[in-house]
PDB file of C-alpha atoms in Angstrom:
ATOM      1  CA  UNK A   1      14.951  98.192 -22.290  1.00  0.00           C
ATOM      2  CA  UNK A   2      14.084  96.673 -25.511  1.00  0.00           C
ATOM      3  CA  UNK A   3      17.132  94.642 -25.145  1.00  0.00           C
ATOM      4  CA  UNK A   4      16.041  93.569 -21.750  1.00  0.00           C
ATOM      5  CA  UNK A   5      12.617  92.650 -23.077  1.00  0.00           C
ATOM      6  CA  UNK A   6      14.205  90.616 -25.856  1.00  0.00           C
ATOM      7  CA  UNK A   7      16.345  88.815 -23.354  1.00  0.00           C
ATOM      8  CA  UNK A   8      13.313  88.154 -21.182  1.00  0.00           C
ATOM      9  CA  UNK A   9      11.374  87.000 -24.258  1.00  0.00           C
ATOM     10  CA  UNK A  10      14.290  84.872 -25.319  1.00  0.00           C
ATOM     11  CA  UNK A  11      14.496  83.330 -21.853  1.00  0.00           C
ATOM     12  CA  UNK A  12      10.741  82.850 -21.834  1.00  0.00           C
ATOM     13  CA  UNK A  13      10.957  81.198 -25.250  1.00  0.00           C
ATOM     14  CA  UNK A  14      13.732  78.932 -23.967  1.00  0.00           C
ATOM     15  CA  UNK A  15      11.691  78.174 -20.885  1.00  0.00           C
ATOM     16  CA  UNK A  16       8.618  77.513 -23.021  1.00  0.00           C
ATOM     17  CA  UNK A  17      10.624  75.206 -25.289  1.00  0.00           C
ATOM     18  CA  UNK A  18      12.057  73.416 -22.269  1.00  0.00           C
ATOM     19  CA  UNK A  19       8.626  73.162 -20.741  1.00  0.00           C
ATOM     20  CA  UNK A  20       7.145  71.854 -24.009  1.00  0.00           C
ATOM     21  CA  UNK A  21       9.970  69.315 -24.272  1.00  0.00           C
ATOM     22  CA  UNK A  22       9.414  68.321 -20.636  1.00  0.00           C
ATOM     23  CA  UNK A  23       5.679  68.119 -21.282  1.00  0.00           C
ATOM     24  CA  UNK A  24       6.239  65.927 -24.372  1.00  0.00           C
ATOM     25  CA  UNK A  25       8.661  63.691 -22.508  1.00  0.00           C
ATOM     26  CA  UNK A  26       6.207  63.401 -19.606  1.00  0.00           C
ATOM     27  CA  UNK A  27       3.372  62.600 -22.022  1.00  0.00           C
ATOM     28  CA  UNK A  28       5.511  59.846 -23.651  1.00  0.00           C
ATOM     29  CA  UNK A  29       6.395  58.404 -20.260  1.00  0.00           C
ATOM     30  CA  UNK A  30       2.733  58.405 -19.257  1.00  0.00           C
ATOM     31  CA  UNK A  31       1.851  56.697 -22.539  1.00  0.00           C
ATOM     32  CA  UNK A  32       4.554  54.099 -21.910  1.00  0.00           C
ATOM     33  CA  UNK A  33       3.265  53.636 -18.360  1.00  0.00           C
ATOM     34  CA  UNK A  34      -0.272  53.413 -19.700  1.00  0.00           C
ATOM     35  CA  UNK A  35       0.874  50.743 -22.207  1.00  0.00           C
ATOM     36  CA  UNK A  36       2.656  48.835 -19.474  1.00  0.00           C
ATOM     37  CA  UNK A  37      -0.379  49.084 -17.210  1.00  0.00           C
ATOM     38  CA  UNK A  38      -2.590  47.792 -20.038  1.00  0.00           C
ATOM     39  CA  UNK A  39      -0.131  44.943 -20.615  1.00  0.00           C
ATOM     40  CA  UNK A  40      -0.016  44.189 -16.870  1.00  0.00           C
ATOM     41  CA  UNK A  41      -3.802  44.299 -16.734  1.00  0.00           C
ATOM     42  CA  UNK A  42      -3.923  41.754 -19.576  1.00  0.00           C
ATOM     43  CA  UNK A  43      -1.450  39.563 -17.747  1.00  0.00           C
ATOM     44  CA  UNK A  44      -3.475  39.848 -14.542  1.00  0.00           C
ATOM     45  CA  UNK A  45      -6.624  38.823 -16.424  1.00  0.00           C
ATOM     46  CA  UNK A  46      -4.700  35.842 -17.832  1.00  0.00           C
ATOM     47  CA  UNK A  47      -3.413  34.959 -14.364  1.00  0.00           C
ATOM     48  CA  UNK A  48      -6.926  35.224 -12.934  1.00  0.00           C
ATOM     49  CA  UNK A  49      -8.176  32.848 -15.626  1.00  0.00           C
ATOM     50  CA  UNK A  50      -5.337  30.427 -14.934  1.00  0.00           C
ATOM     51  CA  UNK A  51      -5.977  30.685 -11.198  1.00  0.00           C
ATOM     52  CA  UNK A  52      -9.645  29.952 -11.882  1.00  0.00           C
ATOM     53  CA  UNK A  53      -8.657  26.856 -13.850  1.00  0.00           C
ATOM     54  CA  UNK A  54      -6.266  25.809 -11.068  1.00  0.00           C
ATOM     55  CA  UNK A  55      -9.038  26.334  -8.498  1.00  0.00           C
ATOM     56  CA  UNK A  56     -11.384  24.150 -10.554  1.00  0.00           C
ATOM     57  CA  UNK A  57      -8.737  21.443 -10.776  1.00  0.00           C
ATOM     58  CA  UNK A  58      -8.094  21.649  -7.053  1.00  0.00           C
ATOM     59  CA  UNK A  59     -11.836  21.394  -6.402  1.00  0.00           C
ATOM     60  CA  UNK A  60     -11.984  18.256  -8.582  1.00  0.00           C
ATOM     61  CA  UNK A  61      -8.942  16.798  -6.808  1.00  0.00           C
ATOM     62  CA  UNK A  62     -10.518  17.588  -3.442  1.00  0.00           C
ATOM     63  CA  UNK A  63     -13.768  15.924  -4.537  1.00  0.00           C
ATOM     64  CA  UNK A  64     -11.834  12.856  -5.688  1.00  0.00           C
ATOM     65  CA  UNK A  65      -9.864  12.776  -2.425  1.00  0.00           C
ATOM     66  CA  UNK A  66     -13.128  12.957  -0.483  1.00  0.00           C
ATOM     67  CA  UNK A  67     -14.383   9.994  -2.517  1.00  0.00           C
ATOM     68  CA  UNK A  68     -11.147   8.117  -1.858  1.00  0.00           C
ATOM     69  CA  UNK A  69     -11.404   8.972   1.832  1.00  0.00           C
ATOM     70  CA  UNK A  70     -14.964   7.639   1.900  1.00  0.00           C
ATOM     71  CA  UNK A  71     -13.839   4.444   0.164  1.00  0.00           C
ATOM     72  CA  UNK A  72     -10.933   4.108   2.601  1.00  0.00           C
ATOM     73  CA  UNK A  73     -13.377   4.459   5.496  1.00  0.00           C
ATOM     74  CA  UNK A  74     -15.392   1.623   3.963  1.00  0.00           C
ATOM     75  CA  UNK A  75     -12.259  -0.480   3.567  1.00  0.00           C
ATOM     76  CA  UNK A  76     -11.299   0.243   7.184  1.00  0.00           C
ATOM     77  CA  UNK A  77     -14.738  -0.868   8.321  1.00  0.00           C
ATOM     78  CA  UNK A  78     -14.416  -4.070   6.291  1.00  0.00           C
ATOM     79  CA  UNK A  79     -10.910  -4.632   7.648  1.00  0.00           C
ATOM     80  CA  UNK A  80     -12.251  -4.225  11.172  1.00  0.00           C
ATOM     81  CA  UNK A  81     -14.838  -6.911  10.360  1.00  0.00           C
ATOM     82  CA  UNK A  82     -12.149  -9.178   8.915  1.00  0.00           C
ATOM     83  CA  UNK A  83      -9.952  -8.586  11.962  1.00  0.00           C
ATOM     84  CA  UNK A  84     -12.847  -9.512  14.268  1.00  0.00           C
ATOM     85  CA  UNK A  85     -13.487 -12.680  12.276  1.00  0.00           C
ATOM     86  CA  UNK A  86      -9.769 -13.548  12.355  1.00  0.00           C
ATOM     87  CA  UNK A  87      -9.773 -13.091  16.129  1.00  0.00           C
ATOM     88  CA  UNK A  88     -12.692 -15.531  16.293  1.00  0.00           C
ATOM     89  CA  UNK A  89     -10.823 -18.021  14.091  1.00  0.00           C
ATOM     90  CA  UNK A  90      -7.716 -17.680  16.286  1.00  0.00           C
ATOM     91  CA  UNK A  91      -9.761 -18.381  19.404  1.00  0.00           C
ATOM     92  CA  UNK A  92     -11.374 -21.437  17.809  1.00  0.00           C
ATOM     93  CA  UNK A  93      -7.964 -22.677  16.608  1.00  0.00           C
ATOM     94  CA  UNK A  94      -6.565 -22.251  20.117  1.00  0.00           C
ATOM     95  CA  UNK A  95      -9.491 -24.279  21.496  1.00  0.00           C
ATOM     96  CA  UNK A  96      -8.904 -27.014  18.881  1.00  0.00           C
ATOM     97  CA  UNK A  97      -5.206 -27.141  19.790  1.00  0.00           C
ATOM     98  CA  UNK A  98      -6.021 -27.424  23.498  1.00  0.00           C
ATOM     99  CA  UNK A  99      -8.558 -30.181  22.821  1.00  0.00           C
ATOM    100  CA  UNK A 100      -6.113 -31.989  20.538  1.00  0.00           C
ATOM    101  CA  UNK A 101      -3.411 -31.787  23.193  1.00  0.00           C
ATOM    102  CA  UNK A 102      -5.810 -33.180  25.826  1.00  0.00           C
ATOM    103  CA  UNK A 103      -6.792 -36.038  23.498  1.00  0.00           C
ATOM    104  CA  UNK A 104      -3.305 -36.620  22.093  1.00  0.00           C
ATOM    105  CA  UNK A 105      -1.485 -37.246  25.390  1.00  0.00           C
ATOM    106  CA  UNK A 106      -3.626 -40.204  26.542  1.00  0.00           C
ATOM    107  CA  UNK A 107      -3.849 -41.474  22.976  1.00  0.00           C
ATOM    108  CA  UNK A 108      -0.060 -41.751  22.740  1.00  0.00           C
ATOM    109  CA  UNK A 109      -0.024 -43.710  25.990  1.00  0.00           C
ATOM    110  CA  UNK A 110      -2.803 -45.995  24.686  1.00  0.00           C
ATOM    111  CA  UNK A 111      -0.941 -46.604  21.428  1.00  0.00           C
ATOM    112  CA  UNK A 112       2.253 -47.479  23.328  1.00  0.00           C
ATOM    113  CA  UNK A 113       0.350 -49.944  25.496  1.00  0.00           C
ATOM    114  CA  UNK A 114      -1.264 -51.530  22.408  1.00  0.00           C
ATOM    115  CA  UNK A 115       2.116 -51.789  20.686  1.00  0.00           C
ATOM    116  CA  UNK A 116       3.600 -53.554  23.717  1.00  0.00           C
ATOM    117  CA  UNK A 117       0.697 -56.032  23.798  1.00  0.00           C
ATOM    118  CA  UNK A 118       1.054 -56.649  20.053  1.00  0.00           C
ATOM    119  CA  UNK A 119       4.791 -57.206  20.532  1.00  0.00           C
ATOM    120  CA  UNK A 120       4.094 -59.701  23.352  1.00  0.00           C
ATOM    121  CA  UNK A 121       1.523 -61.560  21.220  1.00  0.00           C
ATOM    122  CA  UNK A 122       3.896 -61.661  18.235  1.00  0.00           C
ATOM    123  CA  UNK A 123       6.637 -63.104  20.460  1.00  0.00           C
ATOM    124  CA  UNK A 124       4.221 -65.641  21.843  1.00  0.00           C
ATOM    125  CA  UNK A 125       3.011 -66.685  18.424  1.00  0.00           C
ATOM    126  CA  UNK A 126       6.508 -66.685  16.923  1.00  0.00           C
ATOM    127  CA  UNK A 127       7.467 -69.631  19.136  1.00  0.00           C
ATOM    128  CA  UNK A 128       4.302 -71.442  18.080  1.00  0.00           C
ATOM    129  CA  UNK A 129       4.997 -70.631  14.418  1.00  0.00           C
ATOM    130  CA  UNK A 130       8.584 -71.858  14.830  1.00  0.00           C
ATOM    131  CA  UNK A 131       7.332 -75.109  16.318  1.00  0.00           C
ATOM    132  CA  UNK A 132       4.716 -75.529  13.560  1.00  0.00           C
ATOM    133  CA  UNK A 133       7.362 -74.746  10.948  1.00  0.00           C
ATOM    134  CA  UNK A 134       9.606 -77.495  12.325  1.00  0.00           C
ATOM    135  CA  UNK A 135       6.709 -80.004  12.375  1.00  0.00           C
ATOM    136  CA  UNK A 136       5.779 -79.066   8.804  1.00  0.00           C
ATOM    137  CA  UNK A 137       9.386 -79.480   7.720  1.00  0.00           C
ATOM    138  CA  UNK A 138       9.540 -82.934   9.324  1.00  0.00           C
ATOM    139  CA  UNK A 139       6.212 -83.848   7.751  1.00  0.00           C
ATOM    140  CA  UNK A 140       7.418 -82.738   4.302  1.00  0.00           C
ATOM    141  CA  UNK A 141      10.643 -84.655   4.770  1.00  0.00           C
ATOM    142  CA  UNK A 142       8.663 -87.758   5.725  1.00  0.00           C
ATOM    143  CA  UNK A 143       6.369 -87.332   2.707  1.00  0.00           C
ATOM    144  CA  UNK A 144       9.412 -86.984   0.413  1.00  0.00           C
ATOM    145  CA  UNK A 145      10.888 -90.092   1.909  1.00  0.00           C
ATOM    146  CA  UNK A 146       7.698 -92.028   1.389  1.00  0.00           C
ATOM    147  CA  UNK A 147       7.344 -90.822  -2.155  1.00  0.00           C
ATOM    148  CA  UNK A 148      10.880 -91.762  -3.023  1.00  0.00           C
ATOM    149  CA  UNK A 149      10.281 -95.354  -1.675  1.00  0.00           C
ATOM    150  CA  UNK A 150       7.066 -95.768  -3.541  1.00  0.00           C
TER     151      UNK A 150
END
């Protein structure tokens, strides 16, 4: 019986040692997990800070984009005004072209008529000039003849 008690005590000692080893190993694992959780918590805090900075940057970008959008709306409004003015200029130019065409067609006919009349007058006067030229030539010849006799 003593032997049996020793065996039981021995087994209990072995079990206690195994349990203590298991307990120590579990404690170390929990400490490692606790260290990892602390490290992860630190990383999460860092990520939250970075996300905060990113959010601030995005807010600034959004504000700038809203300003750009407002400016673009102003530019669009101005472009609409310019487009309206250009339409007005196009209409006026079209009217000028139509007026010019109406004036130009009869004007060309008038110029052609005037050119024909000028041509007729030049022909008429060219015969007179030819006749005067011949008379002048005869008169000069007669003057030369008289001068050479004198």
